[in-house]
PDB file of C-alpha atoms in Angstrom:
ATOM      1  CA  GLY A   1     -33.205  -5.371  15.973  1.00 88.00           C
ATOM      2  CA  ASP A   2     -29.758  -5.597  13.662  1.00 91.00           C
ATOM      3  CA  LYS A   3     -29.692  -2.131  13.267  1.00 90.00           C
ATOM      4  CA  LEU A   4     -28.937  -1.563  16.964  1.00 92.00           C
ATOM      5  CA  ALA A   5     -25.903  -4.207  17.017  1.00 92.00           C
ATOM      6  CA  TYR A   6     -24.349  -2.882  14.334  1.00 91.00           C
ATOM      7  CA  ILE A   7     -23.499   0.935  16.179  1.00 88.00           C
ATOM      8  CA  HIS A   8     -23.097  -1.157  19.226  1.00 92.00           C
ATOM      9  CA  ARG A   9     -20.538  -2.999  17.148  1.00 92.00           C
ATOM     10  CA  HIS A  10     -19.051   0.405  15.449  1.00 88.00           C
ATOM     11  CA  TRP A  11     -19.772   2.829  18.944  1.00 91.00           C
ATOM     12  CA  GLY A  12     -15.932   3.077  19.532  1.00 89.00           C
ATOM     13  CA  GLY A  13     -15.363   4.372  15.356  1.00 85.00           C
ATOM     14  CA  LEU A  14     -18.735   6.604  15.489  1.00 85.00           C
ATOM     15  CA  GLN A  15     -17.056   7.984  18.491  1.00 89.00           C
ATOM     16  CA  THR A  16     -13.426   8.888  16.941  1.00 88.00           C
ATOM     17  CA  PHE A  17     -15.277  10.099  14.231  1.00 84.00           C
ATOM     18  CA  LEU A  18     -17.490  12.248  16.398  1.00 88.00           C
ATOM     19  CA  ALA A  19     -14.845  13.557  18.634  1.00 90.00           C
ATOM     20  CA  ASP A  20     -11.625  14.080  15.519  1.00 87.00           C
ATOM     21  CA  GLY A  21     -12.730  16.295  12.288  1.00 83.00           C
ATOM     22  CA  ARG A  22      -9.657  14.814  10.785  1.00 84.00           C
ATOM     23  CA  VAL A  23     -11.751  11.452  10.481  1.00 81.00           C
ATOM     24  CA  GLU A  24     -13.602  10.354   7.484  1.00 81.00           C
ATOM     25  CA  ILE A  25     -16.576   8.828   7.849  1.00 79.00           C
ATOM     26  CA  ASP A  26     -15.949   6.273   5.280  1.00 79.00           C
ATOM     27  CA  SER A  27     -12.999   4.209   4.178  1.00 78.00           C
ATOM     28  CA  ASN A  28     -14.148   4.905   0.161  1.00 82.00           C
ATOM     29  CA  SER A  29     -11.014   8.046  -0.784  1.00 80.00           C
ATOM     30  CA  VAL A  30      -8.653   4.947   0.955  1.00 77.00           C
ATOM     31  CA  GLU A  31     -10.232   2.224  -0.798  1.00 82.00           C
ATOM     32  CA  ASN A  32     -10.227   3.739  -4.673  1.00 81.00           C
ATOM     33  CA  LEU A  33      -6.484   4.378  -3.141  1.00 79.00           C
ATOM     34  CA  ILE A  34      -5.054   1.268  -2.744  1.00 78.00           C
ATOM     35  CA  ARG A  35      -7.104  -0.482  -5.404  1.00 81.00           C
ATOM     36  CA  PRO A  36      -4.877  -0.594  -8.084  1.00 76.00           C
ATOM     37  CA  ILE A  37      -2.147  -2.377  -6.263  1.00 73.00           C
ATOM     38  CA  ALA A  38      -5.199  -5.551  -5.257  1.00 75.00           C
ATOM     39  CA  LEU A  39      -6.010  -5.500  -8.853  1.00 75.00           C
ATOM     40  CA  ASN A  40      -2.469  -5.836  -9.680  1.00 69.00           C
ATOM     41  CA  ARG A  41      -1.781  -8.349  -7.848  1.00 68.00           C
ATOM     42  CA  LYS A  42      -4.654 -10.124  -8.253  1.00 71.00           C
ATOM     43  CA  ASN A  43      -4.012 -10.211 -11.783  1.00 69.00           C
ATOM     44  CA  ALA A  44      -0.787 -11.726 -10.860  1.00 65.00           C
ATOM     45  CA  LEU A  45      -2.664 -14.639 -10.032  1.00 67.00           C
ATOM     46  CA  PHE A  46      -2.325 -15.364 -14.203  1.00 67.00           C
ATOM     47  CA  ALA A  47       1.397 -15.286 -14.156  1.00 68.00           C
ATOM     48  CA  GLY A  48       1.523 -19.637 -15.223  1.00 74.00           C
ATOM     49  CA  HIS A  49       3.631 -20.289 -12.246  1.00 76.00           C
ATOM     50  CA  ASP A  50       3.366 -19.914  -8.538  1.00 78.00           C
ATOM     51  CA  GLU A  51       6.629 -17.917  -7.580  1.00 81.00           C
ATOM     52  CA  GLY A  52       6.424 -16.239 -11.251  1.00 78.00           C
ATOM     53  CA  GLY A  53       3.402 -14.586 -10.313  1.00 76.00           C
ATOM     54  CA  ARG A  54       4.277 -13.633  -6.408  1.00 80.00           C
ATOM     55  CA  ALA A  55       6.833 -12.142  -7.693  1.00 82.00           C
ATOM     56  CA  TRP A  56       4.980 -10.060  -9.694  1.00 81.00           C
ATOM     57  CA  GLY A  57       2.668  -9.415  -7.074  1.00 79.00           C
ATOM     58  CA  ARG A  58       5.564  -7.795  -5.228  1.00 83.00           C
ATOM     59  CA  ILE A  59       6.930  -5.821  -7.706  1.00 84.00           C
ATOM     60  CA  ALA A  60       3.504  -4.861  -8.987  1.00 83.00           C
ATOM     61  CA  SER A  61       2.905  -3.562  -5.187  1.00 84.00           C
ATOM     62  CA  LEU A  62       6.229  -1.826  -5.213  1.00 87.00           C
ATOM     63  CA  ILE A  63       5.587   0.051  -8.287  1.00 88.00           C
ATOM     64  CA  GLU A  64       1.315   0.575  -7.446  1.00 85.00           C
ATOM     65  CA  THR A  65       3.462   2.436  -3.358  1.00 88.00           C
ATOM     66  CA  ALA A  66       5.370   4.729  -5.608  1.00 90.00           C
ATOM     67  CA  LYS A  67       2.670   6.445  -7.526  1.00 89.00           C
ATOM     68  CA  ILE A  68       0.767   6.592  -4.573  1.00 87.00           C
ATOM     69  CA  ASN A  69       3.897   8.347  -2.801  1.00 89.00           C
ATOM     70  CA  GLY A  70       4.560  10.723  -5.664  1.00 91.00           C
ATOM     71  CA  VAL A  71       7.457   8.937  -7.195  1.00 92.00           C
ATOM     72  CA  GLY A  72       8.282   7.657 -10.573  1.00 92.00           C
ATOM     73  CA  PRO A  73       8.370   3.744 -10.560  1.00 91.00           C
ATOM     74  CA  PHE A  74      10.954   3.324 -13.195  1.00 93.00           C
ATOM     75  CA  ALA A  75      13.713   5.872 -11.019  1.00 92.00           C
ATOM     76  CA  TYR A  76      12.681   4.488  -7.711  1.00 93.00           C
ATOM     77  CA  LEU A  77      13.586   0.427  -9.199  1.00 92.00           C
ATOM     78  CA  LYS A  78      16.506   1.411 -10.509  1.00 93.00           C
ATOM     79  CA  SER A  79      17.959   3.210  -7.957  1.00 92.00           C
ATOM     80  CA  THR A  80      16.403   0.499  -5.454  1.00 91.00           C
ATOM     81  CA  LEU A  81      18.157  -2.621  -7.802  1.00 92.00           C
ATOM     82  CA  GLU A  82      21.192  -0.143  -7.948  1.00 93.00           C
ATOM     83  CA  ALA A  83      21.247   0.024  -4.149  1.00 92.00           C
ATOM     84  CA  ILE A  84      21.021  -3.430  -3.876  1.00 92.00           C
ATOM     85  CA  ALA A  85      23.819  -4.253  -6.404  1.00 94.00           C
ATOM     86  CA  ALA A  86      25.880  -2.012  -4.527  1.00 93.00           C
ATOM     87  CA  GLY A  87      25.772  -3.511  -1.302  1.00 94.00           C
ATOM     88  CA  HIS A  88      22.939  -1.712   0.700  1.00 93.00           C
ATOM     89  CA  PRO A  89      22.971  -3.353   3.957  1.00 93.00           C
ATOM     90  CA  LYS A  90      20.122  -5.327   4.684  1.00 90.00           C
ATOM     91  CA  ASN A  91      19.276  -4.039   7.941  1.00 93.00           C
ATOM     92  CA  ARG A  92      18.282  -0.700   6.403  1.00 92.00           C
ATOM     93  CA  VAL A  93      16.201  -2.119   4.108  1.00 90.00           C
ATOM     94  CA  ASP A  94      13.553   0.862   5.144  1.00 92.00           C
ATOM     95  CA  ASP A  95      15.575   3.307   3.634  1.00 91.00           C
ATOM     96  CA  LEU A  96      14.089   1.605   0.572  1.00 91.00           C
ATOM     97  CA  LEU A  97      10.804   1.794   0.600  1.00 91.00           C
ATOM     98  CA  PRO A  98       9.081   4.177  -1.269  1.00 91.00           C
ATOM     99  CA  TRP A  99       7.768   6.449   0.700  1.00 91.00           C
ATOM    100  CA  ASN A 100      11.484   7.352   1.908  1.00 91.00           C
ATOM    101  CA  PHE A 101      12.882   7.192  -1.687  1.00 88.00           C
ATOM    102  CA  GLN A 102      14.997  10.487  -2.563  1.00 84.00           C
ATOM    103  CA  PRO A 103      15.681  10.881  -6.148  1.00 76.00           C
ATOM    104  CA  SER A 104      19.758  11.073  -6.964  1.00 69.00           C
ATOM    105  CA  SER A 105      19.981  14.945  -8.203  1.00 54.00           C
TER     106      SER A 105
END
């Protein structure tokens, strides 16, 4: 009964997997990709101060997301902080996310 209940709960995902050959049967590859982000944030819990830990968690997430997107973390952070200091508009914050990063030539 437990096995049938499990299949019933995941029937939609199974149908998606069977209908679209691009869908992986498991999420291991994604989990392995994001593991460094989660570990960095978890390590920030020991930063010594709550706000310092939250700040480090944010920065660590940006660094790992830059790596995932094939962007050098130092170049990304330097360019992003320079853009913010130069008055980058708040309503265009998406332009500063790692997957939108365009290194200056």
